[in-house]
Each structure stands twice: as C-alpha cells, then as structure tokens.
Amino acid sequence: RPSLRGDIILKDVFIDQDRLGDASISIDLQDEILRLSGKQGLDFKASYIIGRGDFSASAVFDNLDLAPYFQIARYPDLSGTVTGEVQGSGNIHSLRDTRASMNLKHLSVLFMDREIIAGDSLSAHLSGKDISVPGIHLVLGEKGWVNIEGQGTLNEALSLRADGDIPLQVLDVFFEDLSDTSGKALISGQLDLIDEKYVFRADLELVDIAFLVPYTDQKVHGINGHIAVTPEALTLKDIAGMSEKGRFDLSGTVGLREMMPEDIDLKLQAFSLPIRVPETMDLTADMTIAVKGTRDDTLMQGSVALLEGVYFRDVEVNLITEAVSERPETRAPRKPVTLPYLRNMKLDIRVNRR
C-alpha cells in the first residue's frame, strides 16, 4: 500500500496587490486513509478513506480575520471576524446521507470599519435530506435586524422564512453608486418548495427612504410605499417620494416568469420634479409617463410639461472651418441597444411648455 507524508507551503500569497500571508497544508496517506490538516487563521482537518469513499471535514474558527476572504471576493472595504465551527461527514457514493452542521458563536462584519452585521449563536444543520435552521438573528447596523428560520426536506418540501427591519445604509456595500442613504425597509418573506418548485413571496414596506441619485447629486427623499412579490408578479403600491420641492408617484406591476421579469405596466406621475443633467441643463417639469409591454416590445407614452429650465452646455462651432474642411466622418458608429425593454422601445411623448 502506498504511503505519503509531507507539507505544502504557499509563501507570500497575493490577491491583486494585497498580501494575504502564508498558507500550509499537511498531507498524510497511510493505510488508504488520506488526511489533510492546516492552519491559516483557522484550524481545519479532513480525512478520506480511499477504498470506501467515506469522508469527514471540520474547520474551527477562533476570531478568524475575514478581510483576506473579502479581498478574494472583491469586497476590499469589508472586514470582520468569526468564531465557531463547521463540520460535515458522509460518503461520496451516497451524498444524500451527508451530515453537516454550522455553529457560529460570534460573527461581525464591518464596512470601512463600521459594523454592519453582527450575530451570536448562529446555527444550521443538515442530516441526509433534512435541513434545519432553528433561528438566526442578525443585527444590521445600529438598529436594524433580520430573523431567518426554517426546516424541511431537500428536493421535496422546504420552508424558509425571513423577517427584518433593514436600514438602507447596509446596502451601500452592494451598490457602490449609492451614497448619503437613510431610511429603512421592513421585509417579510417566505421561500417554499412545493411539488419540486420553489415559490417565493415577500412584502416590502419602504419607510422614509432617501439617497443621492448617481452622477447628478440630486437628493431623493421621503420615499414611502409598498412592494409585493408573488410567483406571478412584482407589484408597486402607493410609492411616493420627493426630490427637492418636487414630488412623484410610482405604481404598477412587473409580471414574473420563474422569478424573471416579463411584461411590465408602470405609471409615473411627477409634479414640479427637478431634472438635472450635469454640465448640461437643469429642468423642472410636470409629467405623466406610462410604460407598457414585454421584453421585446415596449411602449413609453405620456406627456411632459416644462415649467422652467436652463441649458448651459458649452458648444464651440467654427462655421468656416466646418464649411471648407473635407475631414472624413470620425464618429464611431452607435452600438445597437440590447437591453430588454429598451432595445425595441417606442416613444409617444408630448412635450409642451407652461
């Protein structure tokens, strides 16, 4: 029987230009049992019986620094620590009988040194096909929270539920163009596996949402309303907000097929709404816009009444040069629009001035 014993050492591991440190893995093969172990911020052990296919693995975290792992995931502004244990065992010839568990004593995630996620006594268990999440409570930011719980049988019947009070600032991590955010979203959602199909339902209440519109630095604030999600549609109900002294209302539905958008029917009404295009123009307008259609055939229809506006883009034109020059056209050809709903959108917008 072959035997092997040794160490694999990785020195000066870098992701982009960030050094993650050294890593080492010990290998031991004796009597057809392969054992792996290592320690680089966490203690992990694994074994595999070659002739039978049995395997087991465990990882113990003791205040593990999460920053290097966020670096790998391309979230360099995130950091944090975790303490706990993850373990699993089974047989590669019968993965349906795999057992696994996660027990985290403490988890802390920071965004630019500000804690955005924290939790204690977090656990989940898998025994064969049976999965159990007895109750995960996470603190989000200073006052937000989310609870997750559920149980069931994989590929047969499963039910997971989440409720929470989510501050908008927590989403800054995932939407880098968002800034100066405030407000919160109250969420209640459930994912069920019924007749081998996943069914998702959720209710989302927006409470005093505010943020800066990317690239324009316009402050949108006071957004309140309700969003309902069913397997058939996403429905916007009584969503209203303000931008400076203007206000707007948004309503409608987006039809869903396997949780992907299909047909849309949306309506926007705005009164004294400021529209700012940096280094080009500032407008104030009333508008009523409706968008209806499918991913391949959409109509935008409505009216826009300009209340006031200023166009201030600098344009330099030399009429003599343009008239006598014989320069070839250098403008690059426009690329076709490929985005759904926009690629074949028809416009019927009436513009007038008051």
XYZ file of C-alpha atoms in Angstrom:
354
model
C 0.000 0.000 0.000
C 1.383 3.433 -0.919
C 2.147 5.907 1.847
C 2.868 9.621 1.755
C 3.643 12.284 4.283
C 4.576 15.901 3.677
C 3.698 19.561 3.743
C 2.637 22.044 1.094
C 3.687 25.599 1.925
C 2.479 28.624 -0.016
C 4.599 31.704 0.617
C 3.632 35.317 0.039
C 0.149 34.736 -1.348
C -1.185 37.871 -3.075
C -4.614 38.846 -4.415
C -4.034 41.733 -6.807
C -1.524 43.785 -4.788
C -2.741 42.748 -1.338
C -0.667 40.223 0.573
C -2.750 37.518 2.247
C 0.175 35.885 4.045
C 1.445 32.308 4.043
C -0.500 29.055 3.983
C 0.478 25.472 4.763
C -1.260 22.115 4.332
C -0.070 18.838 5.870
C -0.709 15.606 3.943
C -0.656 12.125 5.441
C -1.572 8.983 3.472
C -1.402 5.745 5.466
C -3.391 2.505 5.073
C -5.519 4.060 2.285
C -6.642 6.869 4.581
C -5.806 10.365 3.337
C -5.637 13.044 5.996
C -5.277 16.792 5.438
C -4.774 19.466 8.058
C -3.762 23.078 8.122
C -3.845 26.321 9.979
C -4.019 29.763 8.430
C -6.330 31.712 10.670
C -8.487 28.612 11.042
C -7.817 25.015 12.046
C -9.120 22.554 9.509
C -8.938 18.778 9.323
C -10.183 16.384 6.654
C -9.965 12.676 6.006
C -10.928 10.368 3.152
C -10.944 6.548 3.078
C -9.942 5.711 -0.478
C -11.418 2.243 -0.736
C -14.783 3.082 0.820
C -15.405 6.721 -0.094
C -16.066 7.860 3.459
C -15.078 11.462 4.173
C -15.175 13.924 7.044
C -14.074 17.517 7.439
C -14.142 20.221 10.064
C -12.995 23.801 10.394
C -12.661 25.691 13.665
C -12.520 29.491 13.646
C -11.123 31.390 16.589
C -11.632 35.085 15.947
C -10.777 34.451 12.280
C -9.930 37.597 10.309
C -12.337 37.767 7.354
C -10.611 40.608 5.487
C -8.475 38.317 3.249
C -11.546 36.331 2.218
C -13.461 39.508 1.351
C -10.427 40.525 -0.710
C -10.748 37.307 -2.697
C -14.467 38.027 -3.195
C -13.585 41.542 -4.461
C -15.059 43.414 -1.478
C -11.934 45.219 -0.211
C -13.882 47.617 2.038
C -15.300 44.746 4.094
C -13.613 43.176 7.103
C -14.653 41.311 10.237
C -14.166 38.278 12.444
C -15.895 34.961 13.088
C -15.664 32.377 15.871
C -17.228 28.938 15.598
C -17.111 25.588 13.842
C -18.308 23.974 10.608
C -18.184 20.222 10.095
C -19.504 17.549 7.795
C -19.259 13.840 7.022
C -20.622 11.325 4.562
C -19.807 9.066 1.640
C -19.157 10.189 -1.938
C -21.250 7.266 -3.232
C -24.282 8.337 -1.191
C -24.217 12.111 -0.812
C -27.889 12.148 0.140
C -26.848 10.785 3.548
C -24.363 13.600 4.202
C -24.431 15.237 7.616
C -23.268 18.800 8.156
C -23.601 21.497 10.771
C -22.646 25.117 11.321
C -22.327 26.610 14.781
C -21.003 30.153 14.963
C -20.511 31.668 18.394
C -19.984 35.160 17.015
C -19.929 36.919 13.643
C -19.020 40.526 12.953
C -18.802 42.184 9.520
C -17.558 45.747 9.081
C -17.791 48.142 6.142
C -14.988 50.714 6.211
C -14.531 49.979 9.943
C -18.261 50.454 10.680
C -20.072 47.326 11.890
C -22.986 46.489 9.621
C -23.697 42.830 10.530
C -23.369 41.112 13.913
C -24.733 37.890 15.344
C -24.274 35.341 18.128
C -25.190 31.639 18.378
C -25.890 31.151 14.686
C -26.595 27.569 13.642
C -27.877 25.399 10.788
C -27.953 21.619 10.398
C -28.217 19.095 7.564
C -28.912 15.415 8.192
C -29.386 13.490 4.982
C -32.158 15.369 3.211
C -33.431 17.059 6.339
C -32.354 20.664 6.843
C -32.984 22.797 9.911
C -32.344 26.480 10.596
C -33.590 26.803 14.179
C -33.325 30.566 14.231
C -30.701 33.026 13.038
C -30.854 36.571 14.402
C -28.577 39.160 12.835
C -28.166 42.767 13.902
C -27.855 45.144 10.929
C -26.197 48.489 11.544
C -27.202 50.277 14.719
C -30.924 49.476 14.861
C -31.727 47.037 12.069
C -32.213 43.290 12.301
C -33.245 40.187 10.367
C -34.500 36.795 11.566
C -34.185 33.648 9.443
C -35.676 30.261 10.301
C -36.967 27.193 8.562
C -36.875 23.468 8.067
C -37.773 20.794 5.601
C -36.512 18.136 3.243
C -34.253 18.952 0.303
C -35.836 18.439 -3.142
C -39.182 17.574 -1.519
C -40.722 20.026 0.969
C -38.881 23.024 2.354
C -39.925 26.256 4.032
C -37.658 29.167 4.944
C -38.905 32.445 6.400
C -37.198 35.804 6.884
C -38.428 38.938 8.645
C -36.475 42.080 9.196
C -36.019 45.789 9.653
C -33.231 46.649 7.215
C -31.507 50.076 7.238
C -30.728 51.303 3.746
C -27.147 52.096 4.787
C -26.416 48.355 4.919
C -26.983 48.161 1.149
C -24.184 50.667 0.450
C -21.804 47.702 0.391
C -23.500 46.083 -2.592
C -24.436 49.235 -4.560
C -21.310 51.349 -4.782
C -23.129 54.196 -6.589
C -25.473 54.737 -3.631
C -24.500 57.480 -1.196
C -25.969 59.620 1.580
C -28.591 56.950 2.243
C -31.147 56.848 5.028
C -34.455 55.185 5.805
C -35.325 51.530 6.088
C -37.215 48.626 4.549
C -39.492 46.357 6.572
C -39.419 42.924 4.964
C -41.363 39.715 5.408
C -40.620 36.870 3.017
C -41.023 33.142 2.637
C -39.451 30.556 0.318
C -41.307 27.265 -0.052
C -40.531 24.134 -2.049
C -43.829 22.719 -3.292
C -44.114 19.905 -5.856
C -40.418 20.318 -6.763
C -40.940 24.040 -7.481
C -39.631 26.913 -5.400
C -42.251 29.535 -4.535
C -41.154 32.921 -3.196
C -43.427 35.522 -1.642
C -42.447 38.739 0.056
C -43.803 42.045 1.289
C -41.529 45.065 1.457
C -42.518 48.345 3.089
C -40.370 51.381 2.300
C -40.085 53.858 5.168
C -38.693 57.351 4.587
C -36.038 56.240 2.074
C -33.506 58.843 0.899
C -30.379 58.780 -1.283
C -28.354 60.793 -3.769
C -29.067 59.988 -7.428
C -25.789 58.774 -9.009
C -23.941 61.255 -11.227
C -26.420 64.113 -10.589
C -26.139 64.650 -6.818
C -29.898 65.166 -6.663
C -31.344 64.243 -3.285
C -34.357 61.954 -3.480
C -36.082 61.691 -0.113
C -39.256 60.834 1.726
C -39.885 57.676 -0.301
C -42.644 55.558 1.211
C -44.697 52.751 -0.225
C -45.199 49.044 -0.549
C -43.790 46.326 -2.828
C -45.410 42.890 -3.007
C -43.732 39.897 -4.646
C -45.579 36.732 -5.656
C -44.588 33.971 -8.100
C -46.647 35.792 -10.748
C -45.774 39.470 -10.298
C -43.944 42.266 -8.538
C -46.460 44.962 -7.609
C -45.637 48.565 -6.699
C -48.304 50.117 -4.464
C -48.571 53.780 -3.498
C -44.866 54.519 -3.822
C -44.334 58.250 -3.408
C -41.345 60.473 -2.789
C -39.791 63.880 -3.273
C -36.796 65.457 -4.961
C -36.057 68.924 -3.633
C -39.514 70.588 -3.768
C -40.939 68.283 -6.399
C -42.834 65.066 -5.770
C -43.570 61.871 -7.673
C -45.795 58.789 -7.504
C -44.962 55.379 -8.953
C -47.271 52.392 -9.329
C -47.776 49.334 -11.486
C -46.794 45.707 -11.936
C -43.990 43.675 -13.415
C -45.083 40.217 -14.491
C -42.752 37.388 -13.478
C -41.960 34.050 -15.018
C -39.704 31.816 -12.932
C -38.838 34.980 -10.958
C -37.594 36.786 -14.094
C -39.366 39.954 -15.350
C -41.686 39.555 -18.333
C -44.456 42.040 -19.160
C -44.488 45.456 -17.465
C -47.186 48.032 -16.770
C -45.788 51.020 -14.866
C -47.007 54.585 -14.359
C -45.065 57.619 -13.132
C -46.636 60.934 -12.184
C -44.454 63.873 -11.182
C -45.147 67.444 -10.167
C -42.500 70.198 -10.206
C -39.862 67.499 -10.447
C -36.285 68.765 -10.906
C -34.229 67.052 -13.611
C -30.519 67.753 -13.584
C -28.019 66.729 -16.251
C -24.523 67.679 -15.002
C -22.772 70.358 -17.071
C -25.699 70.412 -19.496
C -29.056 71.555 -18.120
C -31.420 71.979 -15.186
C -35.149 71.493 -15.741
C -38.319 71.497 -13.685
C -41.265 69.599 -15.133
C -44.639 68.017 -14.570
C -45.024 64.632 -16.231
C -47.272 61.652 -16.647
C -45.472 58.643 -18.150
C -46.743 55.105 -18.709
C -44.583 52.174 -19.793
C -46.240 49.001 -21.050
C -45.037 45.975 -22.940
C -42.748 42.980 -22.924
C -39.005 42.463 -23.000
C -39.067 42.730 -26.818
C -41.852 45.235 -27.498
C -42.362 48.206 -25.164
C -44.226 51.500 -25.467
C -43.443 54.595 -23.383
C -46.314 57.033 -23.615
C -47.267 60.264 -21.877
C -46.745 63.991 -21.575
C -44.101 66.320 -20.159
C -44.789 69.952 -19.283
C -41.669 72.084 -18.890
C -42.106 74.623 -16.101
C -38.656 76.179 -16.283
C -35.188 75.239 -17.425
C -31.679 76.352 -18.207
C -29.356 74.859 -20.849
C -25.734 75.795 -20.202
C -23.540 73.338 -22.075
C -20.578 74.990 -23.829
C -20.594 74.333 -27.580
C -17.802 75.566 -29.853
C -18.672 75.846 -33.559
C -16.354 77.248 -36.266
C -18.669 77.619 -39.251
C -15.912 78.497 -41.750
C -13.756 75.526 -40.785
C -16.716 73.192 -40.914
C -17.737 74.506 -44.337
C -14.390 74.193 -46.109
C -12.910 71.146 -44.419
C -13.153 67.736 -46.008
C -12.468 65.687 -42.958
C -13.876 62.205 -43.058
C -16.517 61.324 -40.529
C -14.731 60.150 -37.376
C -17.692 59.476 -35.130
C -17.815 55.840 -34.100
C -20.962 54.018 -35.195
C -23.543 53.635 -32.460
C -23.848 50.226 -30.936
C -27.292 48.682 -31.014
C -29.245 48.736 -27.744
C -29.505 45.185 -26.454
C -31.092 45.707 -23.025
C -34.533 44.124 -22.622
C -37.431 46.636 -22.707
C -35.132 49.286 -24.227
C -33.965 47.571 -27.407
C -37.339 47.924 -29.179
C -38.943 50.671 -27.107
C -41.346 53.005 -28.939
C -41.838 56.565 -27.689
C -45.008 58.652 -27.770
C -44.192 61.617 -25.518
C -45.855 65.015 -25.883
C -43.691 67.921 -24.667
C -45.090 71.401 -24.020
C -44.166 74.496 -22.046
C -46.101 76.260 -19.343
